[in-house]
PDB file of C-alpha atoms and ligand atoms in Angstrom:
ATOM      1  CA  MET A 520     -22.254  -8.577  27.628  1.00 88.00           C
ATOM      2  CA  MET A 521     -19.960 -10.599  29.867  1.00 90.00           C
ATOM      3  CA  SER A 522     -19.826  -7.963  32.585  1.00 90.00           C
ATOM      4  CA  MET A 523     -23.615  -7.561  32.522  1.00 91.00           C
ATOM      5  CA  SER A 524     -24.075 -11.320  32.813  1.00 94.00           C
ATOM      6  CA  ARG A 525     -21.486 -11.648  35.584  1.00 93.00           C
ATOM      7  CA  TRP A 526     -23.146  -8.825  37.487  1.00 92.00           C
ATOM      8  CA  ALA A 527     -26.594 -10.394  37.136  1.00 91.00           C
ATOM      9  CA  LEU A 528     -25.360 -13.764  38.398  1.00 93.00           C
ATOM     10  CA  ASP A 529     -23.073 -12.376  41.130  1.00 92.00           C
ATOM     11  CA  THR A 530     -25.821 -10.224  42.595  1.00 92.00           C
ATOM     12  CA  VAL A 531     -28.383 -13.030  42.281  1.00 82.00           C
ATOM     13  CA  ALA A 532     -30.526 -10.582  40.339  1.00 76.00           C
ATOM     14  CA  GLU A 533     -33.882 -11.945  39.270  1.00 84.00           C
ATOM     15  CA  ARG A 534     -33.029 -12.087  35.607  1.00 88.00           C
ATOM     16  CA  TYR A 535     -33.494 -14.881  33.130  1.00 93.00           C
ATOM     17  CA  ILE A 536     -30.643 -14.551  30.648  1.00 96.00           C
ATOM     18  CA  THR A 537     -30.214 -16.262  27.306  1.00 97.00           C
ATOM     19  CA  PHE A 538     -26.661 -15.568  26.178  1.00 97.00           C
ATOM     20  CA  VAL A 539     -26.362 -16.117  22.419  1.00 97.00           C
ATOM     21  CA  HIS A 540     -22.853 -16.251  20.985  1.00 94.00           C
ATOM     22  CA  SER A 541     -22.228 -16.591  17.264  1.00 91.00           C
ATOM     23  CA  ALA A 542     -18.627 -17.650  16.619  1.00 87.00           C
ATOM     24  CA  ARG A 543     -16.754 -18.758  13.558  1.00 81.00           C
ATOM     25  CA  SER A 544     -15.687 -22.109  15.005  1.00 83.00           C
ATOM     26  CA  PRO A 545     -15.520 -23.758  18.453  1.00 88.00           C
ATOM     27  CA  ARG A 546     -11.978 -22.510  18.966  1.00 81.00           C
ATOM     28  CA  ASP A 547     -13.221 -18.929  18.453  1.00 80.00           C
ATOM     29  CA  ILE A 548     -15.744 -19.021  21.310  1.00 87.00           C
ATOM     30  CA  ILE A 549     -14.641 -16.264  23.640  1.00 85.00           C
ATOM     31  CA  TYR A 550     -14.883 -17.062  27.391  1.00 89.00           C
ATOM     32  CA  ARG A 551     -16.078 -20.572  26.533  1.00 92.00           C
ATOM     33  CA  LYS A 552     -15.142 -22.191  29.861  1.00 93.00           C
ATOM     34  CA  GLU A 553     -16.601 -19.360  31.919  1.00 94.00           C
ATOM     35  CA  LEU A 554     -19.820 -19.303  29.887  1.00 96.00           C
ATOM     36  CA  GLU A 555     -20.251 -23.058  30.202  1.00 96.00           C
ATOM     37  CA  ALA A 556     -19.645 -22.840  33.951  1.00 96.00           C
ATOM     38  CA  MET A 557     -22.207 -20.043  34.256  1.00 96.00           C
ATOM     39  CA  ALA A 558     -24.783 -22.136  32.397  1.00 96.00           C
ATOM     40  CA  ALA A 559     -24.000 -25.211  34.501  1.00 96.00           C
ATOM     41  CA  ASN A 560     -24.235 -23.378  37.825  1.00 95.00           C
ATOM     42  CA  HIS A 561     -27.164 -21.009  37.273  1.00 95.00           C
ATOM     43  CA  SER A 562     -30.603 -22.177  36.211  1.00 94.00           C
ATOM     44  CA  ASN A 563     -31.472 -18.640  35.055  1.00 95.00           C
ATOM     45  CA  PHE A 564     -28.548 -18.534  32.600  1.00 96.00           C
ATOM     46  CA  HIS A 565     -29.067 -20.295  29.295  1.00 97.00           C
ATOM     47  CA  LEU A 566     -26.270 -20.504  26.733  1.00 97.00           C
ATOM     48  CA  GLY A 567     -26.935 -20.608  22.979  1.00 96.00           C
ATOM     49  CA  LEU A 568     -23.800 -21.089  20.884  1.00 96.00           C
ATOM     50  CA  THR A 569     -23.817 -21.240  17.118  1.00 94.00           C
ATOM     51  CA  MET A 570     -20.887 -21.785  14.746  1.00 91.00           C
ATOM     52  CA  THR A 571     -20.860 -20.059  11.375  1.00 85.00           C
ATOM     53  CA  ARG A 572     -18.244 -22.265   9.698  1.00 78.00           C
ATOM     54  CA  GLN A 573     -17.674 -25.972   9.321  1.00 74.00           C
ATOM     55  CA  THR A 574     -14.179 -26.811  10.464  1.00 70.00           C
ATOM     56  CA  THR A 575     -12.288 -30.042  10.227  1.00 72.00           C
ATOM     57  CA  GLY A 576     -10.657 -31.421  13.354  1.00 75.00           C
ATOM     58  CA  ASP A 577     -12.780 -29.178  15.578  1.00 77.00           C
ATOM     59  CA  PRO A 578     -16.059 -31.092  16.061  1.00 85.00           C
ATOM     60  CA  TRP A 579     -19.281 -29.265  16.945  1.00 91.00           C
ATOM     61  CA  TRP A 580     -22.680 -30.789  17.612  1.00 90.00           C
ATOM     62  CA  GLY A 581     -24.556 -27.647  18.613  1.00 93.00           C
ATOM     63  CA  PHE A 582     -26.322 -24.973  16.587  1.00 95.00           C
ATOM     64  CA  GLN A 583     -24.815 -24.256  13.195  1.00 93.00           C
ATOM     65  CA  GLY A 584     -25.083 -21.154  11.012  1.00 91.00           C
ATOM     66  CA  ARG A 585     -25.687 -17.443  11.363  1.00 89.00           C
ATOM     67  CA  LEU A 586     -28.586 -16.177  13.453  1.00 93.00           C
ATOM     68  CA  ASN A 587     -31.734 -16.220  11.368  1.00 95.00           C
ATOM     69  CA  GLU A 588     -35.507 -16.505  11.693  1.00 96.00           C
ATOM     70  CA  VAL A 589     -35.237 -20.226  12.483  1.00 96.00           C
ATOM     71  CA  LEU A 590     -32.227 -20.216  14.780  1.00 96.00           C
ATOM     72  CA  LEU A 591     -33.230 -17.297  17.016  1.00 96.00           C
ATOM     73  CA  PRO A 592     -36.595 -18.769  18.131  1.00 96.00           C
ATOM     74  CA  ALA A 593     -34.939 -22.190  18.451  1.00 96.00           C
ATOM     75  CA  ILE A 594     -32.410 -20.775  20.922  1.00 96.00           C
ATOM     76  CA  CYS A 595     -34.805 -18.420  22.697  1.00 96.00           C
ATOM     77  CA  PRO A 596     -38.484 -19.189  21.970  1.00 96.00           C
ATOM     78  CA  ASP A 597     -39.816 -16.212  23.981  1.00 97.00           C
ATOM     79  CA  TYR A 598     -37.344 -13.663  22.589  1.00 97.00           C
ATOM     80  CA  LYS A 599     -40.174 -11.245  21.756  1.00 97.00           C
ATOM     81  CA  ASP A 600     -40.899 -10.871  25.476  1.00 96.00           C
ATOM     82  CA  ARG A 601     -37.251 -10.124  26.319  1.00 96.00           C
ATOM     83  CA  VAL A 602     -34.948  -7.127  26.221  1.00 96.00           C
ATOM     84  CA  ILE A 603     -32.228  -7.686  23.610  1.00 97.00           C
ATOM     85  CA  TYR A 604     -28.655  -6.418  24.018  1.00 96.00           C
ATOM     86  CA  VAL A 605     -26.316  -6.931  21.056  1.00 94.00           C
ATOM     87  CA  CYS A 606     -22.573  -6.449  20.847  1.00 89.00           C
ATOM     88  CA  GLY A 607     -20.228  -7.316  17.992  1.00 82.00           C
ATOM     89  CA  PRO A 608     -18.819  -6.154  14.679  1.00 75.00           C
ATOM     90  CA  ASP A 609     -20.903  -3.566  12.819  1.00 74.00           C
ATOM     91  CA  SER A 610     -21.944  -6.020  10.117  1.00 73.00           C
ATOM     92  CA  PHE A 611     -23.135  -8.502  12.760  1.00 83.00           C
ATOM     93  CA  MET A 612     -25.131  -5.876  14.655  1.00 87.00           C
ATOM     94  CA  LYS A 613     -26.714  -4.587  11.447  1.00 86.00           C
ATOM     95  CA  GLY A 614     -27.721  -8.134  10.528  1.00 89.00           C
ATOM     96  CA  VAL A 615     -29.251  -8.883  13.939  1.00 94.00           C
ATOM     97  CA  LYS A 616     -31.112  -5.573  14.031  1.00 95.00           C
ATOM     98  CA  LYS A 617     -32.570  -6.170  10.576  1.00 95.00           C
ATOM     99  CA  LEU A 618     -33.517  -9.725  11.513  1.00 96.00           C
ATOM    100  CA  VAL A 619     -35.401  -8.850  14.701  1.00 97.00           C
ATOM    101  CA  GLU A 620     -37.060  -5.840  13.067  1.00 96.00           C
ATOM    102  CA  GLU A 621     -38.367  -8.080  10.299  1.00 96.00           C
ATOM    103  CA  LEU A 622     -39.540 -10.621  12.876  1.00 96.00           C
ATOM    104  CA  GLY A 623     -41.666  -7.935  14.525  1.00 97.00           C
ATOM    105  CA  PHE A 624     -39.616  -7.558  17.710  1.00 97.00           C
ATOM    106  CA  PRO A 625     -40.622  -4.437  19.725  1.00 97.00           C
ATOM    107  CA  MET A 626     -37.585  -2.280  18.931  1.00 97.00           C
ATOM    108  CA  GLU A 627     -37.951  -0.150  22.067  1.00 97.00           C
ATOM    109  CA  ASN A 628     -36.520  -3.226  23.827  1.00 97.00           C
ATOM    110  CA  TYR A 629     -33.535  -3.507  21.490  1.00 97.00           C
ATOM    111  CA  ASN A 630     -30.084  -2.204  22.508  1.00 96.00           C
ATOM    112  CA  GLN A 631     -26.704  -2.484  20.882  1.00 92.00           C
ATOM    113  CA  GLU A 632     -23.190  -1.539  21.823  1.00 83.00           C
ATOM    114  CA  SER A 633     -20.298  -0.698  19.503  1.00 71.00           C
ATOM    115  CA  PHE A 634     -17.322  -2.944  19.943  1.00 64.00           C
ATOM    116  CA  GLY A 635     -13.782  -2.042  18.920  1.00 60.00           C
ATOM    117  CA  SER A 636     -11.907   0.969  17.688  1.00 59.00           C
ATOM    118  CA  PRO A 637     -13.002   2.920  14.625  1.00 57.00           C
ATOM    119  CA  LYS A 638     -11.565   2.129  11.241  1.00 59.00           C
ATOM    120  CA  LYS A 639      -8.332   4.048  10.649  1.00 58.00           C
ATOM    121  CA  LYS A 640      -8.212   6.566   7.838  1.00 55.00           C
ATOM    122  CA  ARG A 641      -6.256   5.381   4.828  1.00 56.00           C
ATOM    123  CA  PRO A 642      -2.798   6.995   4.868  1.00 56.00           C
ATOM    124  CA  PRO A 643      -2.163   9.294   1.902  1.00 55.00           C
ATOM    125  CA  SER A 644      -0.226   7.791  -0.971  1.00 50.00           C
ATOM    126  CA  SER A 645       3.233   9.133  -1.771  1.00 49.00           C
ATOM    127  CA  GLN A 646       1.696  11.004  -4.715  1.00 48.00           C
ATOM    128  CA  GLU A 647      -0.946  12.624  -2.489  1.00 48.00           C
ATOM    129  CA  LYS A 648       1.726  13.537   0.046  1.00 47.00           C
ATOM    130  CA  ASN A 649       3.851  15.104  -2.622  1.00 46.00           C
ATOM    131  CA  ASP A 650       0.874  17.081  -3.876  1.00 42.00           C
ATOM    132  CA  ASN A 651       0.297  18.458  -0.397  1.00 39.00           C
ATOM    133  CA  SER A 652       3.898  19.234   0.344  1.00 35.00           C
ATOM    134  CA  SER A 653       4.713  21.032  -2.896  1.00 31.00           C
ATOM    135  CA  VAL A 654       6.161  24.526  -2.598  1.00 31.00           C
ATOM    136  CA  VAL A 655       7.089  26.925  -5.370  1.00 32.00           C
ATOM    137  CA  ALA A 656      10.365  28.772  -5.084  1.00 34.00           C
ATOM    138  CA  PRO A 657       9.866  32.568  -5.547  1.00 37.00           C
ATOM    139  CA  ASN A 658      11.198  34.585  -8.510  1.00 39.00           C
ATOM    140  CA  ASN A 659      12.689  31.666 -10.431  1.00 39.00           C
ATOM    141  CA  ASN A 660       9.586  31.473 -12.570  1.00 40.00           C
ATOM    142  CA  ILE A 661      10.078  34.797 -14.397  1.00 35.00           C
ATOM    143  CA  THR A 662      12.094  34.407 -17.601  1.00 37.00           C
ATOM    144  CA  LYS A 663      14.066  37.111 -19.426  1.00 39.00           C
ATOM    145  CA  ASN A 664      11.065  37.955 -21.642  1.00 41.00           C
ATOM    146  CA  ASN A 665       8.761  38.169 -18.664  1.00 43.00           C
ATOM    147  CA  HIS A 666       7.124  34.924 -19.695  1.00 43.00           C
ATOM    148  CA  VAL A 667       5.869  33.016 -16.746  1.00 41.00           C
ATOM    149  CA  ALA A 668       7.567  29.651 -16.765  1.00 42.00           C
ATOM    150  CA  THR A 669       5.838  26.595 -15.395  1.00 42.00           C
ATOM    151  CA  PRO A 670       6.792  26.456 -11.732  1.00 40.00           C
ATOM    152  CA  LYS A 671       8.736  23.403 -10.711  1.00 41.00           C
ATOM    153  CA  PRO A 672       7.359  21.841  -7.542  1.00 39.00           C
ATOM    154  CA  VAL A 673       9.843  21.087  -4.811  1.00 38.00           C
ATOM    155  CA  THR A 674       8.670  18.003  -3.094  1.00 39.00           C
ATOM    156  CA  ALA A 675       9.389  16.689   0.340  1.00 41.00           C
ATOM    157  CA  PRO A 676      10.953  13.225   0.410  1.00 43.00           C
ATOM    158  CA  SER A 677       8.636  10.398   1.437  1.00 49.00           C
ATOM    159  CA  ASN A 678       9.614   7.376   3.504  1.00 54.00           C
ATOM    160  CA  ASP A 679       6.432   5.441   2.777  1.00 72.00           C
ATOM    161  CA  THR A 680       6.771   2.196   0.936  1.00 91.00           C
ATOM    162  CA  SER A 681       4.106   0.032  -0.596  1.00 94.00           C
ATOM    163  CA  TYR A 682       4.213  -3.722  -1.011  1.00 95.00           C
ATOM    164  CA  PRO A 683       2.158  -6.135  -3.092  1.00 95.00           C
ATOM    165  CA  VAL A 684      -0.592  -7.904  -1.186  1.00 96.00           C
ATOM    166  CA  VAL A 685      -2.295 -10.876  -2.797  1.00 96.00           C
ATOM    167  CA  PHE A 686      -5.756 -11.977  -1.624  1.00 96.00           C
ATOM    168  CA  ALA A 687      -5.527 -15.521  -2.931  1.00 95.00           C
ATOM    169  CA  GLU A 688      -9.165 -16.556  -2.511  1.00 93.00           C
ATOM    170  CA  SER A 689     -10.484 -13.351  -4.098  1.00 93.00           C
ATOM    171  CA  GLY A 690      -7.866 -13.395  -6.840  1.00 94.00           C
ATOM    172  CA  LYS A 691      -6.838  -9.777  -6.203  1.00 95.00           C
ATOM    173  CA  GLU A 692      -3.383  -8.253  -6.005  1.00 95.00           C
ATOM    174  CA  VAL A 693      -3.003  -4.671  -4.796  1.00 95.00           C
ATOM    175  CA  LEU A 694      -0.275  -2.436  -3.472  1.00 94.00           C
ATOM    176  CA  CYS A 695      -0.501  -1.676   0.227  1.00 95.00           C
ATOM    177  CA  ASN A 696       1.142   1.248   1.965  1.00 93.00           C
ATOM    178  CA  GLU A 697       3.149  -0.002   4.940  1.00 92.00           C
ATOM    179  CA  GLN A 698       1.144   2.281   7.232  1.00 91.00           C
ATOM    180  CA  MET A 699      -2.085   0.529   6.344  1.00 93.00           C
ATOM    181  CA  SER A 700      -3.286  -2.639   8.034  1.00 94.00           C
ATOM    182  CA  LEU A 701      -4.239  -5.656   5.948  1.00 96.00           C
ATOM    183  CA  LEU A 702      -7.758  -5.416   7.397  1.00 94.00           C
ATOM    184  CA  ASP A 703      -8.196  -1.813   6.225  1.00 92.00           C
ATOM    185  CA  LEU A 704      -6.866  -2.789   2.819  1.00 95.00           C
ATOM    186  CA  ALA A 705      -9.249  -5.751   2.572  1.00 94.00           C
ATOM    187  CA  GLU A 706     -12.203  -3.529   3.464  1.00 91.00           C
ATOM    188  CA  GLU A 707     -11.150  -0.927   0.928  1.00 91.00           C
ATOM    189  CA  GLU A 708     -11.013  -3.671  -1.697  1.00 93.00           C
ATOM    190  CA  MET A 709     -14.421  -5.021  -0.582  1.00 92.00           C
ATOM    191  CA  ILE A 710     -12.874  -8.327   0.482  1.00 93.00           C
ATOM    192  CA  GLU A 711     -14.676  -9.921   3.386  1.00 89.00           C
ATOM    193  CA  VAL A 712     -12.568 -10.327   6.523  1.00 91.00           C
ATOM    194  CA  GLU A 713     -14.403 -10.505   9.830  1.00 86.00           C
ATOM    195  CA  SER A 714     -13.427  -8.044  12.536  1.00 85.00           C
ATOM    196  CA  SER A 715     -14.418  -6.768  15.945  1.00 79.00           C
ATOM    197  CA  CYS A 716     -11.910  -5.053  18.209  1.00 81.00           C
ATOM    198  CA  ARG A 717      -9.538  -3.916  15.427  1.00 85.00           C
ATOM    199  CA  SER A 718      -6.713  -3.936  17.942  1.00 84.00           C
ATOM    200  CA  GLY A 719      -5.411  -7.512  18.059  1.00 88.00           C
ATOM    201  CA  GLY A 720      -7.416  -8.633  21.074  1.00 84.00           C
ATOM    202  CA  CYS A 721     -10.346 -10.745  19.892  1.00 84.00           C
ATOM    203  CA  GLY A 722      -9.016 -12.893  17.055  1.00 86.00           C
ATOM    204  CA  SER A 723     -11.998 -12.215  14.749  1.00 86.00           C
ATOM    205  CA  CYS A 724      -9.822 -11.018  11.883  1.00 92.00           C
ATOM    206  CA  LYS A 725      -7.454 -13.951  11.734  1.00 92.00           C
ATOM    207  CA  VAL A 726      -6.520 -14.995   8.220  1.00 94.00           C
ATOM    208  CA  LYS A 727      -4.232 -17.724   7.008  1.00 93.00           C
ATOM    209  CA  LYS A 728      -0.922 -16.625   5.581  1.00 93.00           C
ATOM    210  CA  LEU A 729       0.457 -18.281   2.482  1.00 93.00           C
ATOM    211  CA  GLU A 730       3.489 -16.029   2.195  1.00 89.00           C
ATOM    212  CA  VAL A 731       3.925 -13.181   4.544  1.00 87.00           C
ATOM    213  CA  ASP A 732       6.357 -10.476   5.520  1.00 92.00           C
ATOM    214  CA  ILE A 733       4.611  -8.306   8.067  1.00 95.00           C
ATOM    215  CA  ARG A 734       5.105  -6.370  11.253  1.00 94.00           C
ATOM    216  CA  TYR A 735       2.477  -6.157  13.967  1.00 95.00           C
ATOM    217  CA  GLU A 736       1.387  -2.827  15.349  1.00 91.00           C
ATOM    218  CA  GLY A 737       0.521  -4.050  18.849  1.00 88.00           C
ATOM    219  CA  ASP A 738       0.413  -7.465  20.481  1.00 88.00           C
ATOM    220  CA  PRO A 739      -1.447 -10.300  18.732  1.00 91.00           C
ATOM    221  CA  ASP A 740      -3.265 -11.344  21.930  1.00 86.00           C
ATOM    222  CA  GLY A 741      -6.166 -12.714  19.890  1.00 86.00           C
ATOM    223  CA  LEU A 742      -4.018 -15.530  18.474  1.00 88.00           C
ATOM    224  CA  ASP A 743      -3.300 -18.591  20.536  1.00 83.00           C
ATOM    225  CA  GLU A 744      -0.267 -20.794  20.063  1.00 83.00           C
ATOM    226  CA  SER A 745      -2.007 -23.298  17.805  1.00 84.00           C
ATOM    227  CA  ASP A 746      -3.346 -20.488  15.564  1.00 86.00           C
ATOM    228  CA  ALA A 747       0.159 -19.149  15.118  1.00 86.00           C
ATOM    229  CA  GLU A 748       1.519 -22.647  14.435  1.00 88.00           C
ATOM    230  CA  GLU A 749      -1.158 -23.183  11.796  1.00 89.00           C
ATOM    231  CA  GLY A 750      -0.099 -19.977  10.073  1.00 92.00           C
ATOM    232  CA  TYR A 751      -2.801 -17.513  11.070  1.00 94.00           C
ATOM    233  CA  ILE A 752      -2.118 -13.801  11.404  1.00 96.00           C
ATOM    234  CA  LEU A 753      -4.287 -10.947  12.694  1.00 95.00           C
ATOM    235  CA  ALA A 754      -5.168  -8.700   9.770  1.00 95.00           C
ATOM    236  CA  CYS A 755      -6.203  -5.719  11.917  1.00 93.00           C
ATOM    237  CA  ILE A 756      -2.700  -5.120  13.278  1.00 93.00           C
ATOM    238  CA  ALA A 757      -0.623  -6.615  10.438  1.00 96.00           C
ATOM    239  CA  HIS A 758       1.225  -4.181   8.176  1.00 95.00           C
ATOM    240  CA  PRO A 759       3.167  -5.307   5.105  1.00 96.00           C
ATOM    241  CA  GLN A 760       6.949  -5.210   5.125  1.00 95.00           C
ATOM    242  CA  GLY A 761       7.370  -7.162   1.905  1.00 94.00           C
ATOM    243  CA  LYS A 762       5.218  -9.311  -0.341  1.00 95.00           C
ATOM    244  CA  VAL A 763       2.162 -10.742   1.405  1.00 96.00           C
ATOM    245  CA  ILE A 764      -0.145 -13.527   0.246  1.00 96.00           C
ATOM    246  CA  ILE A 765      -3.130 -14.346   2.436  1.00 96.00           C
ATOM    247  CA  ASP A 766      -6.067 -16.686   2.092  1.00 93.00           C
ATOM    248  CA  ALA A 767      -8.909 -14.178   1.862  1.00 91.00           C
TER     249      ALA A 767
HETATM  250  S1  FES B1947     -10.417  -7.539  14.907  1.00 75.42           S
HETATM  251 FE1  FES B1947     -10.004  -8.271  16.901  1.00 75.42          FE
HETATM  252  S2  FES B1947      -8.056  -9.146  16.662  1.00 75.42           S
HETATM  253 FE2  FES B1947      -8.399  -8.207  14.766  1.00 75.42          FE
END
């Protein structure tokens, strides 16, 4: 969306753009300064920001709440005469698509773009690994009386370790394989954690740690210094290395 908007403004294309950004809180607005500058400098670029959570110490006087049948026309009254492009987490895109469909938007003018890497497959548990790596040694299973003895599986050693992960708000405690990210675990347990890029870049999946022993798989670029100081971690690239308690 940003590159399309930059292109339209840089080439002085005759486009009237309403850029709607739904963020969790003001600190989560991506490209905030650039977007505000674009809106200030171009009369054909209108910015509609809405925050989905009330936060203390981070005041916001603009639109509040998720996009709905009231908010969308308030931000862009003539949206039915526009072409809509949507980008974001799957759940967000599904919600917007359903909303505009129900509002009677001409869907031939609706476009959406997947954002982020696909969800990783859950790594097999030690038990599943052992099941797959079992081999039966030949001949040892024939006894003196030609009875067939139960074959003893020879299993390959496993280095995987699981650690307890507590989702404090949901009141759930589950074991998590160290190869699995906390985001994948949360999704498997049907615990809501927002996400987009799934690679540490956007900050959507940040959750507050209460007790945490993790390693990151990748750089936590989506966290700024104050997030880290306040105890946030990025669930999409965080893997347990000991007991973990998070506020989710
Ligand atoms: S989903 Fe983007 S940083 Fe985790």
